[in-house]
Short mmCIF file of C-alpha atoms in Angstrom, two decimals:
data_model
loop_
_atom_site.label_atom_id
_atom_site.label_comp_id
_atom_site.label_asym_id
_atom_site.label_seq_id
_atom_site.Cartn_x
_atom_site.Cartn_y
_atom_site.Cartn_z
CA MET A 1 97.79 194.52 104.21
CA SER A 2 94.91 196.36 102.58
CA ALA A 3 91.44 196.11 103.59
CA SER A 4 89.00 193.47 101.83
CA PRO A 5 85.51 192.31 101.94
CA ALA A 6 86.57 189.85 104.62
CA SER A 7 87.91 192.60 107.02
CA ASN A 8 84.83 192.05 109.32
CA HIS A 9 85.12 188.30 109.45
CA ARG A 10 86.08 186.72 112.84
CA LEU A 11 89.39 184.84 113.57
CA ALA A 12 87.44 181.65 114.28
CA GLU A 13 86.02 181.65 110.87
CA LEU A 14 89.51 181.44 109.28
CA GLY A 15 91.34 179.52 111.95
CA GLU A 16 94.81 179.68 113.43
CA GLN A 17 96.66 178.03 110.41
CA GLY A 18 94.65 180.09 107.83
CA TRP A 19 95.50 183.27 109.61
CA LEU A 20 99.26 182.54 109.92
CA ARG A 21 99.44 181.63 106.19
CA ARG A 22 98.24 185.16 105.58
CA VAL A 23 100.78 186.63 108.06
CA ALA A 24 103.64 184.64 106.35
CA ARG A 25 102.67 186.09 103.09
CA TRP A 26 102.73 189.64 104.33
CA PHE A 27 106.21 189.37 105.82
CA ALA A 28 107.76 187.08 103.34
CA THR A 29 110.23 189.58 101.85
CA ASP A 30 110.80 191.95 104.65
CA SER A 31 114.37 191.32 105.54
CA ARG A 32 117.38 189.70 103.60
CA ARG A 33 118.57 188.35 107.01
CA LEU A 34 115.75 186.00 107.40
CA VAL A 35 117.29 182.58 106.47
CA LEU A 36 113.91 180.99 107.55
CA GLY A 37 110.90 182.88 108.17
CA ILE A 38 107.41 181.96 109.48
CA GLY A 39 106.40 178.56 108.73
CA ASP A 40 108.84 176.19 110.59
CA ASP A 41 109.18 175.45 114.22
CA ALA A 42 111.63 178.51 114.54
CA ALA A 43 112.98 181.35 112.63
CA ALA A 44 116.69 181.51 111.48
CA ILE A 45 118.22 184.90 111.16
CA ALA A 46 121.78 185.44 109.52
CA ILE A 47 124.39 186.97 111.91
CA ASP A 48 127.86 187.87 111.20
CA ARG A 49 129.39 184.83 112.76
CA GLY A 50 130.77 181.47 111.68
CA GLU A 51 128.56 179.47 113.72
CA GLY A 52 125.61 179.54 111.47
CA PRO A 53 122.25 181.67 111.74
CA LEU A 54 120.69 182.66 114.92
CA VAL A 55 117.49 180.44 115.50
CA ALA A 56 114.73 182.06 117.45
CA THR A 57 111.41 180.77 118.67
CA VAL A 58 108.66 182.30 121.07
CA ASP A 59 105.68 180.55 122.69
CA ALA A 60 102.89 181.56 124.86
CA LEU A 61 101.24 179.86 127.96
CA VAL A 62 98.02 181.55 129.27
CA GLU A 63 96.31 180.36 132.37
CA GLY A 64 92.88 178.82 131.59
CA VAL A 65 94.03 178.11 128.06
CA HIS A 66 97.31 176.20 128.29
CA PHE A 67 97.31 175.26 132.06
CA ARG A 68 95.38 175.49 135.27
CA ARG A 69 97.46 176.44 138.39
CA GLU A 70 95.53 173.83 140.39
CA TRP A 71 96.77 171.23 138.10
CA THR A 72 100.25 172.46 137.46
CA PRO A 73 102.61 173.15 140.44
CA ALA A 74 104.56 176.41 139.87
CA ARG A 75 107.87 174.66 139.68
CA ALA A 76 106.49 172.39 136.96
CA LEU A 77 105.03 175.52 135.27
CA GLY A 78 108.47 177.13 135.07
CA HIS A 79 109.97 173.90 133.67
CA LYS A 80 107.19 173.70 130.96
CA THR A 81 107.50 177.26 129.91
CA LEU A 82 111.20 176.60 128.87
CA ALA A 83 110.79 173.08 127.76
CA VAL A 84 108.11 173.74 125.15
CA ASN A 85 110.26 176.51 123.69
CA LEU A 86 113.34 174.45 123.56
CA SER A 87 111.40 171.67 121.82
CA ASP A 88 110.97 174.06 118.67
CA LEU A 89 114.72 174.38 118.75
CA ALA A 90 115.10 170.65 118.91
CA ALA A 91 112.76 170.23 115.95
CA MET A 92 115.19 172.46 114.05
CA GLY A 93 118.28 170.49 115.15
CA ALA A 94 119.35 173.58 117.13
CA ARG A 95 121.26 173.92 120.55
CA PRO A 96 119.97 176.54 122.97
CA LEU A 97 121.83 179.76 123.87
CA ALA A 98 119.54 181.82 126.23
CA ALA A 99 115.96 182.76 126.82
CA LEU A 100 113.96 185.90 127.40
CA LEU A 101 110.83 185.95 129.48
CA ALA A 102 107.66 188.28 129.47
CA LEU A 103 105.55 187.35 132.43
CA GLY A 104 102.24 188.86 133.23
CA VAL A 105 100.64 188.14 136.61
CA PRO A 106 97.89 189.54 139.02
CA PRO A 107 99.06 191.92 141.72
CA THR A 108 97.77 189.34 144.05
CA ALA A 109 100.12 186.74 142.93
CA SER A 110 102.02 184.90 145.75
CA LEU A 111 105.56 185.53 146.13
CA ALA A 112 106.06 181.78 147.07
CA GLU A 113 104.42 180.78 143.85
CA LEU A 114 106.44 183.24 141.78
CA ARG A 115 109.67 182.12 143.46
CA ASP A 116 108.79 178.48 142.65
CA PHE A 117 108.13 179.24 139.00
CA PHE A 118 111.62 180.99 138.51
CA ILE A 119 113.23 178.07 140.58
CA GLY A 120 111.40 175.66 137.99
CA LEU A 121 112.59 177.75 135.05
CA ARG A 122 116.15 177.93 136.47
CA THR A 123 116.51 174.21 137.06
CA ALA A 124 115.27 173.52 133.51
CA GLY A 125 117.72 176.14 132.21
CA ARG A 126 120.60 174.45 133.89
CA ALA A 127 119.45 171.03 132.80
CA PHE A 128 119.18 171.98 129.17
CA GLY A 129 121.77 174.70 128.93
CA CYS A 130 119.57 177.66 128.42
CA PRO A 131 119.91 180.44 130.88
CA LEU A 132 117.30 183.09 131.46
CA ALA A 133 119.08 186.38 129.92
CA GLY A 134 116.22 188.95 130.65
CA GLY A 135 112.62 189.86 130.26
CA ASP A 136 109.78 191.79 131.40
CA LEU A 137 107.15 191.54 134.33
CA THR A 138 103.67 193.26 133.93
CA ARG A 139 100.27 193.33 135.57
CA ALA A 140 97.79 190.87 133.98
CA PRO A 141 94.38 189.67 134.83
CA GLN A 142 95.66 186.01 135.08
CA TRP A 143 99.21 184.36 134.49
CA THR A 144 100.32 185.09 130.93
CA ILE A 145 103.66 183.68 130.03
CA SER A 146 105.71 184.39 126.81
CA LEU A 147 109.20 183.09 126.35
CA THR A 148 111.58 183.56 123.62
CA ALA A 149 114.40 180.93 123.21
CA LEU A 150 117.67 181.59 121.14
CA GLY A 151 119.82 179.02 119.71
CA LEU A 152 122.36 178.06 117.05
CA PRO A 153 122.63 175.09 114.75
CA ALA A 154 123.90 171.90 116.72
CA ALA A 155 125.21 170.20 113.59
CA ARG A 156 127.53 171.34 110.85
CA ARG A 157 128.24 170.06 107.12
CA GLY A 158 130.51 171.66 104.84
CA GLY A 159 131.50 174.43 107.33
CA GLN A 160 127.94 175.38 107.55
CA GLY A 161 125.42 175.24 110.30
CA VAL A 162 122.52 172.56 109.52
CA LEU A 163 118.92 173.14 110.24
CA ALA A 164 115.98 170.82 109.85
CA ARG A 165 112.98 172.14 108.00
CA ARG A 166 109.35 171.07 107.64
CA SER A 167 109.22 171.39 103.85
CA THR A 168 111.96 168.64 102.87
CA ALA A 169 109.92 165.43 103.08
CA ARG A 170 109.96 163.58 99.95
CA PRO A 171 108.35 160.30 98.53
CA GLY A 172 110.08 157.24 99.64
CA MET A 173 111.21 158.61 102.97
CA THR A 174 110.24 156.87 106.08
CA LEU A 175 108.22 158.55 108.71
CA TYR A 176 109.46 158.18 112.58
CA VAL A 177 108.52 159.38 115.83
CA THR A 178 110.53 159.61 119.05
CA GLY A 179 109.58 158.38 122.47
CA TRP A 180 106.10 157.64 123.66
CA PRO A 181 103.39 159.97 122.12
CA GLY A 182 100.12 160.18 123.77
CA GLU A 183 101.18 160.16 127.39
CA SER A 184 100.90 163.81 127.88
CA ALA A 185 97.30 163.71 126.64
CA GLY A 186 96.64 160.86 128.90
CA GLY A 187 97.97 162.87 131.96
CA LEU A 188 95.91 165.93 130.96
CA LEU A 189 92.72 163.70 130.83
CA ALA A 190 93.66 162.12 134.16
CA LEU A 191 93.80 165.76 135.67
CA ARG A 192 90.57 166.71 134.24
CA ARG A 193 88.95 163.54 135.76
CA GLY A 194 90.71 163.97 139.11
CA LEU A 195 92.27 160.61 138.61
CA GLN A 196 95.72 159.30 139.58
CA ALA A 197 98.33 158.70 136.70
CA PRO A 198 101.68 159.82 138.00
CA ARG A 199 103.68 158.96 134.90
CA LEU A 200 101.29 160.43 132.50
CA ILE A 201 100.90 163.54 134.75
CA ALA A 202 104.47 163.99 134.91
CA ARG A 203 104.90 163.83 131.12
CA HIS A 204 102.24 166.53 130.85
CA ASN A 205 103.52 168.90 133.38
CA ARG A 206 107.29 168.33 132.70
CA PRO A 207 107.83 167.42 129.17
CA THR A 208 111.40 166.82 127.88
CA PRO A 209 112.48 168.65 124.84
CA ARG A 210 114.45 166.34 122.58
CA LEU A 211 117.55 168.54 122.09
CA ALA A 212 120.10 165.81 121.73
CA GLU A 213 117.75 163.61 119.48
CA GLY A 214 117.36 166.66 117.19
CA ALA A 215 120.91 167.26 117.09
CA VAL A 216 121.97 163.76 116.21
CA LEU A 217 119.33 163.66 113.55
CA ALA A 218 120.40 166.95 112.03
CA ARG A 219 123.95 165.76 111.93
CA VAL A 220 123.61 162.30 110.41
CA CYS A 221 120.64 162.70 108.05
CA GLN A 222 121.56 164.26 104.75
CA ASN A 223 117.77 164.32 103.80
CA LEU A 224 115.56 165.30 106.90
CA ALA A 225 112.13 166.97 107.41
CA MET A 226 111.26 167.37 111.09
CA LEU A 227 108.85 169.25 113.44
CA ASP A 228 107.99 168.73 117.13
CA LEU A 229 104.57 167.02 118.28
CA SER A 230 102.76 169.97 120.09
CA ASP A 231 99.19 169.26 118.56
CA GLY A 232 99.11 165.46 118.14
CA ILE A 233 100.32 163.15 115.38
CA VAL A 234 97.51 163.76 112.92
CA CYS A 235 97.54 167.48 113.01
CA ASP A 236 101.38 167.66 113.04
CA ALA A 237 101.81 165.17 110.21
CA ARG A 238 99.26 167.05 108.26
CA ARG A 239 101.35 170.07 108.82
CA LEU A 240 104.44 168.22 107.41
CA ALA A 241 102.72 166.83 104.59
CA GLU A 242 101.42 170.36 103.50
CA ALA A 243 104.80 172.05 103.88
CA SER A 244 106.49 169.34 101.90
CA GLY A 245 103.70 169.15 99.21
CA CYS A 246 103.35 165.52 99.46
CA ALA A 247 101.17 162.86 101.34
CA ILE A 248 101.84 160.80 104.53
CA GLU A 249 100.59 157.26 105.34
CA ILE A 250 100.82 156.16 109.07
CA ASP A 251 100.37 152.56 109.95
CA ALA A 252 98.24 152.45 113.21
CA ALA A 253 99.55 149.25 114.25
CA ALA A 254 103.11 150.66 114.17
CA LEU A 255 102.37 153.39 116.61
CA PRO A 256 104.20 153.08 119.94
CA ILE A 257 101.99 152.76 122.95
CA SER A 258 103.63 152.69 126.28
CA ARG A 259 102.80 150.39 129.08
CA PRO A 260 101.48 153.13 131.40
CA LEU A 261 99.29 154.77 128.62
CA THR A 262 98.05 151.15 127.59
CA SER A 263 97.15 150.36 131.33
CA TRP A 264 95.54 153.68 132.05
CA CYS A 265 93.50 153.78 128.79
CA ARG A 266 92.35 150.26 129.47
CA ALA A 267 91.18 151.15 132.91
CA GLN A 268 89.17 154.15 131.56
CA SER A 269 87.93 152.23 128.47
CA ILE A 270 89.67 154.56 126.10
CA ASP A 271 91.22 153.57 122.85
CA PRO A 272 94.97 154.48 123.17
CA LEU A 273 95.04 155.60 119.75
CA GLU A 274 92.80 158.55 120.61
CA PRO A 275 95.56 160.36 122.78
CA ILE A 276 98.29 159.31 120.32
CA LEU A 277 96.69 160.63 117.36
CA PHE A 278 94.73 163.70 118.64
CA GLY A 279 96.42 164.71 121.83
CA GLY A 280 98.80 167.35 122.22
CA GLU A 281 101.88 168.57 124.13
CA ASP A 282 103.99 165.42 123.75
CA TYR A 283 107.05 167.46 122.51
CA GLU A 284 108.32 164.49 120.72
CA LEU A 285 109.90 164.78 117.35
CA LEU A 286 108.13 163.58 114.15
CA LEU A 287 110.49 163.24 111.27
CA ALA A 288 110.97 161.90 107.61
CA THR A 289 114.23 160.59 106.36
CA ASP A 290 115.71 158.03 104.04
CA ARG A 291 117.85 156.58 106.75
CA THR A 292 116.94 153.15 107.95
CA ALA A 293 115.75 152.45 111.43
CA ALA A 294 118.68 150.24 112.22
CA THR A 295 121.06 153.02 111.15
CA LEU A 296 119.48 155.68 113.25
CA ALA A 297 119.41 153.25 116.25
CA ARG A 298 123.10 153.07 115.95
CA ASP A 299 123.46 156.66 115.51
CA PHE A 300 121.59 157.13 118.60
CA ALA A 301 123.55 154.70 120.54
CA ARG A 302 126.85 156.19 119.45
CA ALA A 303 125.62 159.53 120.80
CA GLY A 304 124.47 158.04 123.94
CA VAL A 305 120.88 158.83 123.26
CA LYS A 306 118.47 156.22 124.71
CA THR A 307 115.13 157.64 123.46
CA PRO A 308 113.27 155.07 121.31
CA LEU A 309 112.73 156.00 117.74
CA THR A 310 109.91 154.22 115.97
CA ALA A 311 109.15 153.88 112.20
CA ILE A 312 105.51 154.71 111.81
CA GLY A 313 104.71 155.21 108.29
CA ARG A 314 105.94 156.72 104.96
CA ILE A 315 106.07 159.61 102.65
CA VAL A 316 104.19 158.94 99.31
CA GLU A 317 103.10 160.91 96.29
CA GLY A 318 99.86 163.01 96.44
CA ARG A 319 98.49 165.19 99.14
CA GLY A 320 97.12 164.73 102.63
CA LEU A 321 97.30 162.06 105.49
CA ARG A 322 96.01 158.67 105.70
CA VAL A 323 96.01 156.40 108.79
CA LEU A 324 95.82 152.71 107.79
CA ASP A 325 94.66 149.83 109.68
CA ALA A 326 96.53 146.22 109.96
CA ARG A 327 95.13 145.39 106.37
CA GLY A 328 96.19 148.63 104.87
CA ARG A 329 92.62 150.20 104.79
CA PRO A 330 92.29 153.92 105.80
CA LEU A 331 90.64 154.50 109.03
CA PRO A 332 87.87 157.01 109.20
CA LEU A 333 89.26 159.93 111.17
CA VAL A 334 87.09 162.42 112.97
CA ASP A 335 89.73 165.06 113.88
CA ARG A 336 89.47 165.91 117.63
CA THR A 337 92.78 168.04 117.77
CA PHE A 338 92.43 171.04 120.10
CA ARG A 339 92.29 174.17 118.16
CA HIS A 340 92.57 177.74 119.62
CA PHE A 341 90.31 179.49 117.03
#
């Protein structure tokens, strides 16, 4: 990490993804135990056990950046803290083992609010099979939350644990998405406007990590590329295309739009494609595989998974992302994805 003429440049000039690519290069060869390093939804570390590599992910939630306490009840915040990390494990096809929490709060923090946060965290941990194993509590100017989740591959093939990657999409595969993307972004917009939208707000404050869905997909798909939708379909599909060295075409008419989102967007004179394409924090799974929609539907049904899975596009030769209208013409995209830097 030697100095360079760019040393005095600001992070905002390079951007989050540009900086992370640099960090990935610096640490690419630092450990032989790293089965998967920087670049996927979670890292995988070789351990001396027969269950496959240890899967580890960490995420941060900062008051004023990721949440506002007047919008997010403390119990919902505890739930979300764990859920967003478990979504990364789901994207790898991993099952959770335990979590570690680093929590920074002001000394004036209410004990009742702290209690509710930990109750939300505990309730989510019991629901998703991920207990809190330890952590750290420190003073901070505002609520600053960092949680690390640990897991193991949920699926095995040939005696080995199987993990999904972002870099394994190939031309000819179909692009799918789970659930109802865009609802979380609709909920956030409702909160910002002080409007009622119970279903959408609940989806924003209490996301559901698609752990069962990720496990099924990792087990049944011989060829699979997958990540979770944390930053919207446009941003995350571009990440998938870049990691795999191919292009993605999305059919706008095929995107699933839930009735609550449709109704709310109509009342607000908003095109529902906006929150679906550019909204974030859905924590659905975006995946590419050569398995057909009918076959995947049967796979989900056999496993008792009721989450809808929708084919929304395809992997093709080339580079980049195109969103096509009903006539197959590219839609002009003005990227409105939230970026930290």
